PDB file of C-alpha atoms in Angstrom:
ATOM      1  CA  UNK F   1     137.999 103.681  29.422  1.00  0.00           C
ATOM      2  CA  UNK F   2     141.875 103.765  28.876  1.00  0.00           C
ATOM      3  CA  UNK F   3     141.577 107.540  27.827  1.00  0.00           C
ATOM      4  CA  UNK F   4     139.504 108.422  30.832  1.00  0.00           C
ATOM      5  CA  UNK F   5     142.118 106.660  33.044  1.00  0.00           C
ATOM      6  CA  UNK F   6     144.869 108.437  31.399  1.00  0.00           C
ATOM      7  CA  UNK F   7     143.051 111.849  31.817  1.00  0.00           C
ATOM      8  CA  UNK F   8     142.507 111.116  35.427  1.00  0.00           C
ATOM      9  CA  UNK F   9     146.107 110.128  36.075  1.00  0.00           C
ATOM     10  CA  UNK F  10     147.196 113.450  34.536  1.00  0.00           C
ATOM     11  CA  UNK F  11     145.001 115.612  36.518  1.00  0.00           C
ATOM     12  CA  UNK F  12     146.807 118.091  38.605  1.00  0.00           C
ATOM     13  CA  UNK F  13     146.643 117.757  42.370  1.00  0.00           C
ATOM     14  CA  UNK F  14     144.719 120.087  44.476  1.00  0.00           C
ATOM     15  CA  UNK F  15     146.623 123.505  44.657  1.00  0.00           C
ATOM     16  CA  UNK F  16     148.137 124.242  47.740  1.00  0.00           C
ATOM     17  CA  UNK F  17     147.055 127.336  49.701  1.00  0.00           C
ATOM     18  CA  UNK F  18     148.758 130.489  48.758  1.00  0.00           C
ATOM     19  CA  UNK F  19     151.475 131.939  51.093  1.00  0.00           C
ATOM     20  CA  UNK F  20     151.134 135.408  52.460  1.00  0.00           C
ATOM     21  CA  UNK F  21     153.302 137.726  50.222  1.00  0.00           C
ATOM     22  CA  UNK F  22     156.222 139.496  51.920  1.00  0.00           C
ATOM     23  CA  UNK F  23     157.965 142.711  51.023  1.00  0.00           C
ATOM     24  CA  UNK F  24     161.448 142.347  49.608  1.00  0.00           C
ATOM     25  CA  UNK F  25     163.443 145.430  48.579  1.00  0.00           C
ATOM     26  CA  UNK F  26     160.168 147.461  48.073  1.00  0.00           C
ATOM     27  CA  UNK F  27     158.580 144.872  46.037  1.00  0.00           C
ATOM     28  CA  UNK F  28     155.947 142.268  46.865  1.00  0.00           C
ATOM     29  CA  UNK F  29     157.265 138.820  46.366  1.00  0.00           C
ATOM     30  CA  UNK F  30     154.771 135.793  46.417  1.00  0.00           C
ATOM     31  CA  UNK F  31     156.257 132.257  46.136  1.00  0.00           C
ATOM     32  CA  UNK F  32     155.364 130.452  43.110  1.00  0.00           C
ATOM     33  CA  UNK F  33     154.017 126.962  43.442  1.00  0.00           C
ATOM     34  CA  UNK F  34     154.335 124.997  40.126  1.00  0.00           C
ATOM     35  CA  UNK F  35     154.744 121.538  41.734  1.00  0.00           C
ATOM     36  CA  UNK F  36     154.246 119.540  44.674  1.00  0.00           C
ATOM     37  CA  UNK F  37     157.096 119.738  47.329  1.00  0.00           C
ATOM     38  CA  UNK F  38     158.881 116.300  46.557  1.00  0.00           C
ATOM     39  CA  UNK F  39     159.177 117.314  42.826  1.00  0.00           C
ATOM     40  CA  UNK F  40     160.465 120.831  43.592  1.00  0.00           C
ATOM     41  CA  UNK F  41     163.143 119.476  46.176  1.00  0.00           C
ATOM     42  CA  UNK F  42     164.342 116.830  43.477  1.00  0.00           C
ATOM     43  CA  UNK F  43     164.611 119.631  40.860  1.00  0.00           C
ATOM     44  CA  UNK F  44     166.554 121.906  43.507  1.00  0.00           C
ATOM     45  CA  UNK F  45     168.800 118.925  44.477  1.00  0.00           C
ATOM     46  CA  UNK F  46     169.474 118.106  40.771  1.00  0.00           C
ATOM     47  CA  UNK F  47     170.236 121.642  39.897  1.00  0.00           C
ATOM     48  CA  UNK F  48     172.448 122.057  42.992  1.00  0.00           C
ATOM     49  CA  UNK F  49     174.460 119.094  41.656  1.00  0.00           C
ATOM     50  CA  UNK F  50     174.833 120.530  38.275  1.00  0.00           C
ATOM     51  CA  UNK F  51     176.006 123.738  39.681  1.00  0.00           C
ATOM     52  CA  UNK F  52     178.663 122.152  41.781  1.00  0.00           C
ATOM     53  CA  UNK F  53     179.821 120.009  38.898  1.00  0.00           C
ATOM     54  CA  UNK F  54     179.980 123.205  36.707  1.00  0.00           C
ATOM     55  CA  UNK F  55     182.100 124.720  39.504  1.00  0.00           C
ATOM     56  CA  UNK F  56     184.566 121.836  39.673  1.00  0.00           C
ATOM     57  CA  UNK F  57     185.152 121.874  35.772  1.00  0.00           C
ATOM     58  CA  UNK F  58     185.999 125.579  36.011  1.00  0.00           C
ATOM     59  CA  UNK F  59     186.882 127.443  32.750  1.00  0.00           C
ATOM     60  CA  UNK F  60     190.448 126.080  32.143  1.00  0.00           C
ATOM     61  CA  UNK F  61     191.255 125.134  28.571  1.00  0.00           C
ATOM     62  CA  UNK F  62     193.847 122.567  28.817  1.00  0.00           C
ATOM     63  CA  UNK F  63     193.513 119.121  30.313  1.00  0.00           C
ATOM     64  CA  UNK F  64     196.140 119.915  33.034  1.00  0.00           C
ATOM     65  CA  UNK F  65     194.429 123.193  34.231  1.00  0.00           C
ATOM     66  CA  UNK F  66     190.967 121.300  34.306  1.00  0.00           C
ATOM     67  CA  UNK F  67     192.185 118.634  36.542  1.00  0.00           C
ATOM     68  CA  UNK F  68     194.021 120.812  38.692  1.00  0.00           C
ATOM     69  CA  UNK F  69     190.916 123.060  39.130  1.00  0.00           C
ATOM     70  CA  UNK F  70     188.615 120.165  39.750  1.00  0.00           C
ATOM     71  CA  UNK F  71     190.895 118.721  42.300  1.00  0.00           C
ATOM     72  CA  UNK F  72     191.193 121.978  44.083  1.00  0.00           C
ATOM     73  CA  UNK F  73     187.250 122.278  44.067  1.00  0.00           C
ATOM     74  CA  UNK F  74     186.970 118.722  45.515  1.00  0.00           C
ATOM     75  CA  UNK F  75     188.167 120.227  48.788  1.00  0.00           C
ATOM     76  CA  UNK F  76     184.909 121.473  50.375  1.00  0.00           C
ATOM     77  CA  UNK F  77     184.672 125.141  50.929  1.00  0.00           C
ATOM     78  CA  UNK F  78     185.809 126.244  54.278  1.00  0.00           C
ATOM     79  CA  UNK F  79     183.144 126.174  56.843  1.00  0.00           C
ATOM     80  CA  UNK F  80     181.364 123.194  55.032  1.00  0.00           C
ATOM     81  CA  UNK F  81     184.059 120.506  55.549  1.00  0.00           C
ATOM     82  CA  UNK F  82     183.616 118.994  58.976  1.00  0.00           C
ATOM     83  CA  UNK F  83     183.284 115.456  60.624  1.00  0.00           C
ATOM     84  CA  UNK F  84     179.850 114.001  60.394  1.00  0.00           C
ATOM     85  CA  UNK F  85     179.851 113.684  64.195  1.00  0.00           C
ATOM     86  CA  UNK F  86     178.034 111.328  66.429  1.00  0.00           C
ATOM     87  CA  UNK F  87     174.500 110.222  66.239  1.00  0.00           C
ATOM     88  CA  UNK F  88     172.165 111.927  68.661  1.00  0.00           C
ATOM     89  CA  UNK F  89     169.019 110.202  69.194  1.00  0.00           C
ATOM     90  CA  UNK F  90     167.487 113.277  70.982  1.00  0.00           C
ATOM     91  CA  UNK F  91     167.395 114.939  67.551  1.00  0.00           C
ATOM     92  CA  UNK F  92     165.081 112.183  66.315  1.00  0.00           C
ATOM     93  CA  UNK F  93     162.351 113.378  68.865  1.00  0.00           C
ATOM     94  CA  UNK F  94     162.506 116.966  67.223  1.00  0.00           C
ATOM     95  CA  UNK F  95     162.361 115.138  63.776  1.00  0.00           C
ATOM     96  CA  UNK F  96     159.320 113.134  64.686  1.00  0.00           C
ATOM     97  CA  UNK F  97     157.610 116.584  65.731  1.00  0.00           C
ATOM     98  CA  UNK F  98     158.719 118.163  62.516  1.00  0.00           C
ATOM     99  CA  UNK F  99     157.255 115.426  60.611  1.00  0.00           C
ATOM    100  CA  UNK F 100     153.931 115.632  62.212  1.00  0.00           C
ATOM    101  CA  UNK F 101     153.815 119.378  61.292  1.00  0.00           C
ATOM    102  CA  UNK F 102     155.517 119.471  57.920  1.00  0.00           C
ATOM    103  CA  UNK F 103     154.638 116.112  56.502  1.00  0.00           C
ATOM    104  CA  UNK F 104     158.153 115.043  56.003  1.00  0.00           C
ATOM    105  CA  UNK F 105     161.320 114.366  58.073  1.00  0.00           C
ATOM    106  CA  UNK F 106     164.470 116.459  58.081  1.00  0.00           C
ATOM    107  CA  UNK F 107     167.416 114.654  56.155  1.00  0.00           C
ATOM    108  CA  UNK F 108     169.648 111.977  57.939  1.00  0.00           C
ATOM    109  CA  UNK F 109     172.546 114.463  58.378  1.00  0.00           C
ATOM    110  CA  UNK F 110     170.390 116.341  60.945  1.00  0.00           C
ATOM    111  CA  UNK F 111     170.682 113.439  63.207  1.00  0.00           C
ATOM    112  CA  UNK F 112     174.425 113.740  63.598  1.00  0.00           C
ATOM    113  CA  UNK F 113     176.980 116.281  65.101  1.00  0.00           C
ATOM    114  CA  UNK F 114     176.497 119.874  65.517  1.00  0.00           C
ATOM    115  CA  UNK F 115     173.153 119.914  63.732  1.00  0.00           C
ATOM    116  CA  UNK F 116     171.664 117.432  65.943  1.00  0.00           C
ATOM    117  CA  UNK F 117     172.991 118.948  68.986  1.00  0.00           C
ATOM    118  CA  UNK F 118     171.354 122.327  68.160  1.00  0.00           C
ATOM    119  CA  UNK F 119     168.016 120.432  67.034  1.00  0.00           C
ATOM    120  CA  UNK F 120     167.784 118.476  70.143  1.00  0.00           C
ATOM    121  CA  UNK F 121     167.823 121.645  72.288  1.00  0.00           C
ATOM    122  CA  UNK F 122     164.542 122.629  70.604  1.00  0.00           C
ATOM    123  CA  UNK F 123     161.429 122.326  72.755  1.00  0.00           C
ATOM    124  CA  UNK F 124     158.218 121.145  71.382  1.00  0.00           C
ATOM    125  CA  UNK F 125     156.588 124.550  71.486  1.00  0.00           C
ATOM    126  CA  UNK F 126     159.835 126.082  69.958  1.00  0.00           C
ATOM    127  CA  UNK F 127     159.610 123.629  66.882  1.00  0.00           C
ATOM    128  CA  UNK F 128     155.805 124.417  66.523  1.00  0.00           C
ATOM    129  CA  UNK F 129     156.689 128.377  66.780  1.00  0.00           C
ATOM    130  CA  UNK F 130     159.547 127.828  64.125  1.00  0.00           C
ATOM    131  CA  UNK F 131     157.662 125.841  61.681  1.00  0.00           C
ATOM    132  CA  UNK F 132     154.696 128.237  61.959  1.00  0.00           C
ATOM    133  CA  UNK F 133     156.949 131.224  61.412  1.00  0.00           C
ATOM    134  CA  UNK F 134     158.761 129.973  58.356  1.00  0.00           C
ATOM    135  CA  UNK F 135     155.506 128.824  56.564  1.00  0.00           C
ATOM    136  CA  UNK F 136     154.135 132.353  57.274  1.00  0.00           C
ATOM    137  CA  UNK F 137     157.422 133.872  55.882  1.00  0.00           C
ATOM    138  CA  UNK F 138     157.967 132.046  52.642  1.00  0.00           C
ATOM    139  CA  UNK F 139     155.189 129.198  52.279  1.00  0.00           C
ATOM    140  CA  UNK F 140     155.382 125.684  53.350  1.00  0.00           C
ATOM    141  CA  UNK F 141     157.083 124.562  50.129  1.00  0.00           C
ATOM    142  CA  UNK F 142     160.021 126.840  50.427  1.00  0.00           C
ATOM    143  CA  UNK F 143     160.258 126.220  54.293  1.00  0.00           C
ATOM    144  CA  UNK F 144     160.626 122.549  53.536  1.00  0.00           C
ATOM    145  CA  UNK F 145     163.121 123.204  50.739  1.00  0.00           C
ATOM    146  CA  UNK F 146     165.165 125.539  53.099  1.00  0.00           C
ATOM    147  CA  UNK F 147     165.067 122.986  55.962  1.00  0.00           C
ATOM    148  CA  UNK F 148     165.977 120.104  53.638  1.00  0.00           C
ATOM    149  CA  UNK F 149     169.030 122.067  52.202  1.00  0.00           C
ATOM    150  CA  UNK F 150     170.233 123.115  55.736  1.00  0.00           C
ATOM    151  CA  UNK F 151     168.331 121.602  58.841  1.00  0.00           C
ATOM    152  CA  UNK F 152     170.028 124.161  61.080  1.00  0.00           C
ATOM    153  CA  UNK F 153     167.932 126.823  59.607  1.00  0.00           C
ATOM    154  CA  UNK F 154     165.000 125.344  61.850  1.00  0.00           C
ATOM    155  CA  UNK F 155     166.859 127.006  64.706  1.00  0.00           C
ATOM    156  CA  UNK F 156     167.088 130.226  62.909  1.00  0.00           C
ATOM    157  CA  UNK F 157     164.159 132.657  63.204  1.00  0.00           C
ATOM    158  CA  UNK F 158     162.359 133.251  60.060  1.00  0.00           C
ATOM    159  CA  UNK F 159     162.818 136.992  60.045  1.00  0.00           C
ATOM    160  CA  UNK F 160     166.667 136.340  59.959  1.00  0.00           C
ATOM    161  CA  UNK F 161     166.108 134.680  56.548  1.00  0.00           C
ATOM    162  CA  UNK F 162     163.966 137.489  55.230  1.00  0.00           C
ATOM    163  CA  UNK F 163     166.490 140.184  56.140  1.00  0.00           C
ATOM    164  CA  UNK F 164     169.154 138.105  54.723  1.00  0.00           C
ATOM    165  CA  UNK F 165     167.280 138.080  51.427  1.00  0.00           C
ATOM    166  CA  UNK F 166     167.161 141.821  51.644  1.00  0.00           C
ATOM    167  CA  UNK F 167     170.868 141.934  52.181  1.00  0.00           C
ATOM    168  CA  UNK F 168     171.413 139.619  49.034  1.00  0.00           C
ATOM    169  CA  UNK F 169     169.088 141.934  47.025  1.00  0.00           C
ATOM    170  CA  UNK F 170     170.831 145.123  47.858  1.00  0.00           C
ATOM    171  CA  UNK F 171     174.485 143.808  47.724  1.00  0.00           C
ATOM    172  CA  UNK F 172     174.300 141.647  44.401  1.00  0.00           C
ATOM    173  CA  UNK F 173     171.313 143.672  42.821  1.00  0.00           C
ATOM    174  CA  UNK F 174     169.186 140.566  42.533  1.00  0.00           C
ATOM    175  CA  UNK F 175     165.479 140.428  42.100  1.00  0.00           C
ATOM    176  CA  UNK F 176     163.436 138.641  44.774  1.00  0.00           C
ATOM    177  CA  UNK F 177     163.092 135.205  43.182  1.00  0.00           C
ATOM    178  CA  UNK F 178     166.822 134.932  42.353  1.00  0.00           C
ATOM    179  CA  UNK F 179     167.697 136.022  45.992  1.00  0.00           C
ATOM    180  CA  UNK F 180     165.519 132.963  47.187  1.00  0.00           C
ATOM    181  CA  UNK F 181     167.303 130.622  44.769  1.00  0.00           C
ATOM    182  CA  UNK F 182     170.821 131.874  45.749  1.00  0.00           C
ATOM    183  CA  UNK F 183     169.961 131.381  49.356  1.00  0.00           C
ATOM    184  CA  UNK F 184     168.838 127.717  48.724  1.00  0.00           C
ATOM    185  CA  UNK F 185     172.007 127.153  46.907  1.00  0.00           C
ATOM    186  CA  UNK F 186     174.127 128.685  49.510  1.00  0.00           C
ATOM    187  CA  UNK F 187     172.108 128.758  52.973  1.00  0.00           C
ATOM    188  CA  UNK F 188     175.443 129.981  54.604  1.00  0.00           C
ATOM    189  CA  UNK F 189     174.554 133.376  53.382  1.00  0.00           C
ATOM    190  CA  UNK F 190     171.511 133.343  55.766  1.00  0.00           C
ATOM    191  CA  UNK F 191     172.411 135.409  58.804  1.00  0.00           C
ATOM    192  CA  UNK F 192     175.391 137.216  57.604  1.00  0.00           C
ATOM    193  CA  UNK F 193     175.337 141.018  58.340  1.00  0.00           C
ATOM    194  CA  UNK F 194     174.893 143.276  55.410  1.00  0.00           C
ATOM    195  CA  UNK F 195     178.213 145.073  56.134  1.00  0.00           C
ATOM    196  CA  UNK F 196     180.070 141.853  56.236  1.00  0.00           C
ATOM    197  CA  UNK F 197     178.703 141.016  52.892  1.00  0.00           C
ATOM    198  CA  UNK F 198     179.320 144.115  51.243  1.00  0.00           C
ATOM    199  CA  UNK F 199     182.698 144.506  52.656  1.00  0.00           C
ATOM    200  CA  UNK F 200     183.517 140.955  51.199  1.00  0.00           C
ATOM    201  CA  UNK F 201     182.413 142.191  47.699  1.00  0.00           C
ATOM    202  CA  UNK F 202     184.516 145.401  48.004  1.00  0.00           C
ATOM    203  CA  UNK F 203     187.537 143.337  49.071  1.00  0.00           C
ATOM    204  CA  UNK F 204     187.330 140.974  46.258  1.00  0.00           C
ATOM    205  CA  UNK F 205     186.867 143.984  43.833  1.00  0.00           C
ATOM    206  CA  UNK F 206     189.949 145.681  45.303  1.00  0.00           C
ATOM    207  CA  UNK F 207     192.185 142.668  45.224  1.00  0.00           C
ATOM    208  CA  UNK F 208     191.416 141.093  41.924  1.00  0.00           C
ATOM    209  CA  UNK F 209     191.045 144.589  40.230  1.00  0.00           C
ATOM    210  CA  UNK F 210     187.451 144.087  39.011  1.00  0.00           C
ATOM    211  CA  UNK F 211     184.287 145.882  39.105  1.00  0.00           C
ATOM    212  CA  UNK F 212     181.660 145.386  41.986  1.00  0.00           C
ATOM    213  CA  UNK F 213     179.443 143.590  39.710  1.00  0.00           C
ATOM    214  CA  UNK F 214     182.032 140.907  38.847  1.00  0.00           C
ATOM    215  CA  UNK F 215     183.175 140.845  42.487  1.00  0.00           C
ATOM    216  CA  UNK F 216     179.793 140.099  43.438  1.00  0.00           C
ATOM    217  CA  UNK F 217     179.567 137.070  41.145  1.00  0.00           C
ATOM    218  CA  UNK F 218     182.831 135.787  42.816  1.00  0.00           C
ATOM    219  CA  UNK F 219     181.167 136.057  46.203  1.00  0.00           C
ATOM    220  CA  UNK F 220     178.010 134.244  44.945  1.00  0.00           C
ATOM    221  CA  UNK F 221     180.105 131.322  43.646  1.00  0.00           C
ATOM    222  CA  UNK F 222     182.185 131.151  47.011  1.00  0.00           C
ATOM    223  CA  UNK F 223     179.982 132.166  49.866  1.00  0.00           C
ATOM    224  CA  UNK F 224     182.879 130.876  52.157  1.00  0.00           C
ATOM    225  CA  UNK F 225     184.683 134.163  51.367  1.00  0.00           C
ATOM    226  CA  UNK F 226     181.823 136.254  53.116  1.00  0.00           C
ATOM    227  CA  UNK F 227     181.481 133.856  55.897  1.00  0.00           C
ATOM    228  CA  UNK F 228     185.154 133.862  57.030  1.00  0.00           C
ATOM    229  CA  UNK F 229     186.000 137.424  55.728  1.00  0.00           C
ATOM    230  CA  UNK F 230     186.387 138.667  59.580  1.00  0.00           C
ATOM    231  CA  UNK F 231     189.114 136.252  60.531  1.00  0.00           C
ATOM    232  CA  UNK F 232     190.461 135.376  56.991  1.00  0.00           C
ATOM    233  CA  UNK F 233     190.157 138.308  54.706  1.00  0.00           C
ATOM    234  CA  UNK F 234     190.136 137.914  50.831  1.00  0.00           C
ATOM    235  CA  UNK F 235     193.553 139.957  50.769  1.00  0.00           C
ATOM    236  CA  UNK F 236     195.170 137.411  53.078  1.00  0.00           C
ATOM    237  CA  UNK F 237     193.855 134.403  50.914  1.00  0.00           C
ATOM    238  CA  UNK F 238     195.367 135.829  47.745  1.00  0.00           C
ATOM    239  CA  UNK F 239     198.513 136.610  49.544  1.00  0.00           C
ATOM    240  CA  UNK F 240     199.008 132.865  50.565  1.00  0.00           C
ATOM    241  CA  UNK F 241     197.846 131.635  47.371  1.00  0.00           C
ATOM    242  CA  UNK F 242     200.505 133.672  45.761  1.00  0.00           C
ATOM    243  CA  UNK F 243     203.042 132.237  47.979  1.00  0.00           C
ATOM    244  CA  UNK F 244     202.345 128.763  46.692  1.00  0.00           C
ATOM    245  CA  UNK F 245     202.152 129.622  42.907  1.00  0.00           C
ATOM    246  CA  UNK F 246     205.244 131.140  41.002  1.00  0.00           C
ATOM    247  CA  UNK F 247     203.426 133.691  39.083  1.00  0.00           C
ATOM    248  CA  UNK F 248     203.376 137.514  39.151  1.00  0.00           C
ATOM    249  CA  UNK F 249     200.788 139.473  40.902  1.00  0.00           C
ATOM    250  CA  UNK F 250     199.059 140.240  37.660  1.00  0.00           C
ATOM    251  CA  UNK F 251     198.886 136.667  36.499  1.00  0.00           C
ATOM    252  CA  UNK F 252     197.943 135.748  40.050  1.00  0.00           C
ATOM    253  CA  UNK F 253     194.889 137.954  39.826  1.00  0.00           C
ATOM    254  CA  UNK F 254     194.191 136.888  36.347  1.00  0.00           C
ATOM    255  CA  UNK F 255     194.258 133.095  37.401  1.00  0.00           C
ATOM    256  CA  UNK F 256     191.842 133.758  40.273  1.00  0.00           C
ATOM    257  CA  UNK F 257     189.472 135.845  38.094  1.00  0.00           C
ATOM    258  CA  UNK F 258     189.170 132.800  35.961  1.00  0.00           C
ATOM    259  CA  UNK F 259     189.013 130.314  38.641  1.00  0.00           C
ATOM    260  CA  UNK F 260     187.785 131.971  41.750  1.00  0.00           C
ATOM    261  CA  UNK F 261     186.905 128.820  43.614  1.00  0.00           C
ATOM    262  CA  UNK F 262     190.825 128.711  44.297  1.00  0.00           C
ATOM    263  CA  UNK F 263     190.273 131.326  46.780  1.00  0.00           C
ATOM    264  CA  UNK F 264     187.860 129.409  49.040  1.00  0.00           C
ATOM    265  CA  UNK F 265     190.373 126.637  49.493  1.00  0.00           C
ATOM    266  CA  UNK F 266     192.726 126.763  52.535  1.00  0.00           C
ATOM    267  CA  UNK F 267     196.405 127.115  51.790  1.00  0.00           C
ATOM    268  CA  UNK F 268     196.918 123.563  53.363  1.00  0.00           C
ATOM    269  CA  UNK F 269     194.471 121.966  51.099  1.00  0.00           C
ATOM    270  CA  UNK F 270     196.087 123.239  48.182  1.00  0.00           C
ATOM    271  CA  UNK F 271     199.679 122.461  49.250  1.00  0.00           C
ATOM    272  CA  UNK F 272     198.545 118.900  50.128  1.00  0.00           C
ATOM    273  CA  UNK F 273     197.029 118.608  46.610  1.00  0.00           C
ATOM    274  CA  UNK F 274     200.364 119.736  45.020  1.00  0.00           C
ATOM    275  CA  UNK F 275     202.379 117.397  47.024  1.00  0.00           C
ATOM    276  CA  UNK F 276     200.006 114.340  46.093  1.00  0.00           C
ATOM    277  CA  UNK F 277     200.256 115.373  42.443  1.00  0.00           C
ATOM    278  CA  UNK F 278     204.003 115.567  42.736  1.00  0.00           C
ATOM    279  CA  UNK F 279     204.288 112.203  44.381  1.00  0.00           C
ATOM    280  CA  UNK F 280     201.864 110.398  42.043  1.00  0.00           C
ATOM    281  CA  UNK F 281     202.983 111.776  38.690  1.00  0.00           C
ATOM    282  CA  UNK F 282     206.860 112.128  39.920  1.00  0.00           C
ATOM    283  CA  UNK F 283     206.767 115.653  38.849  1.00  0.00           C
ATOM    284  CA  UNK F 284     208.788 118.537  40.672  1.00  0.00           C
ATOM    285  CA  UNK F 285     206.678 120.728  42.976  1.00  0.00           C
ATOM    286  CA  UNK F 286     207.496 123.693  40.971  1.00  0.00           C
ATOM    287  CA  UNK F 287     206.165 122.064  37.747  1.00  0.00           C
ATOM    288  CA  UNK F 288     202.923 121.297  39.623  1.00  0.00           C
ATOM    289  CA  UNK F 289     202.520 124.796  40.779  1.00  0.00           C
ATOM    290  CA  UNK F 290     202.943 125.908  37.048  1.00  0.00           C
ATOM    291  CA  UNK F 291     200.242 123.480  36.001  1.00  0.00           C
ATOM    292  CA  UNK F 292     197.732 124.879  38.619  1.00  0.00           C
ATOM    293  CA  UNK F 293     198.577 128.429  37.437  1.00  0.00           C
ATOM    294  CA  UNK F 294     198.011 127.561  33.886  1.00  0.00           C
ATOM    295  CA  UNK F 295     201.445 128.187  32.571  1.00  0.00           C
TER     296      UNK F 295
END
C-alpha cells in the first residue's frame, strides 16, 4: 500500500499542450517543457539571484577590490533603479483578468508606479489579445515567466519579443534557447533596435580594445549600456570613469575589462560610494580611488 502511494505521488502531471514552433534565425525553436510553471519560475528566480551575486563578487583577487566591486554593483543598473511609486488599484482589475486567463497573478510590483499605470490602461479585450498573442508566440509557460520577470511586457506585442530574440541571436551569435534565457534574465533587451544593440557592442569593442565576441559578453552582463547608448554612449562612460580614478588609459581599459559592471554605474553613484568609504574608513579619497582601481 505504501509503495503504491509513493508511485502515485511521484507520477508526473499531465503534460501541457505543446506550443506552436516559431522560426528564429532560420531555425525552428520549440519551447521545452520539463516542469510545471511554478517550479520553472522558482528555478529561473534562483538562477537570476545566483547570476546577480556572481556579478557582485566580480573577479578581483584582493579583499579590497572585491569589496569595492561589490559595493559598486550594489547600485542598480541605470534604468532599473527607480522609486516603487504609488499603489494603483486600477491595475488590480487587469491583474484579476490576467489571473482568470493565465491561472496566476502578476507580481506585486506590477501594482505600483509606472508599471501599474501602464497596465491600468489596458482594456479587457486588450488583455485577452496580449495573453493569447504571447501564448501563441512562446507557449504559456514562457509567457508566464516573461510576465513575472517584467510585468510591463504584457503591454508589449509578442512579435516585438520575437524580433528581439532575432536581434540577440544576430548580435551575440547565440542559439535560440540561449536567446530566450538571456531575454528572461535581462528583459530590458526586449524592444531594442538591432542597430542600437550592434552599435553598443561595436562601441565597447573600440573603447576597451577587445574583440566583438568579448564586447558582446560585456553588453550581455550590462544591458543598461545598450539601453542608454543613444544618450549616454559607452565612450562617455569610460571618460567619466577615468576622471574619477587616477589610472592611465591602458590601466583603465584593463580594469573595466575585468569588472565591466563598473561601466553600468553612473559617475554620481561611484563618487558617492568613494566619499562614503573615505568617511567611514578615514581614508583619503585618492587612496579609495586606488583601491577601486586595484592598485
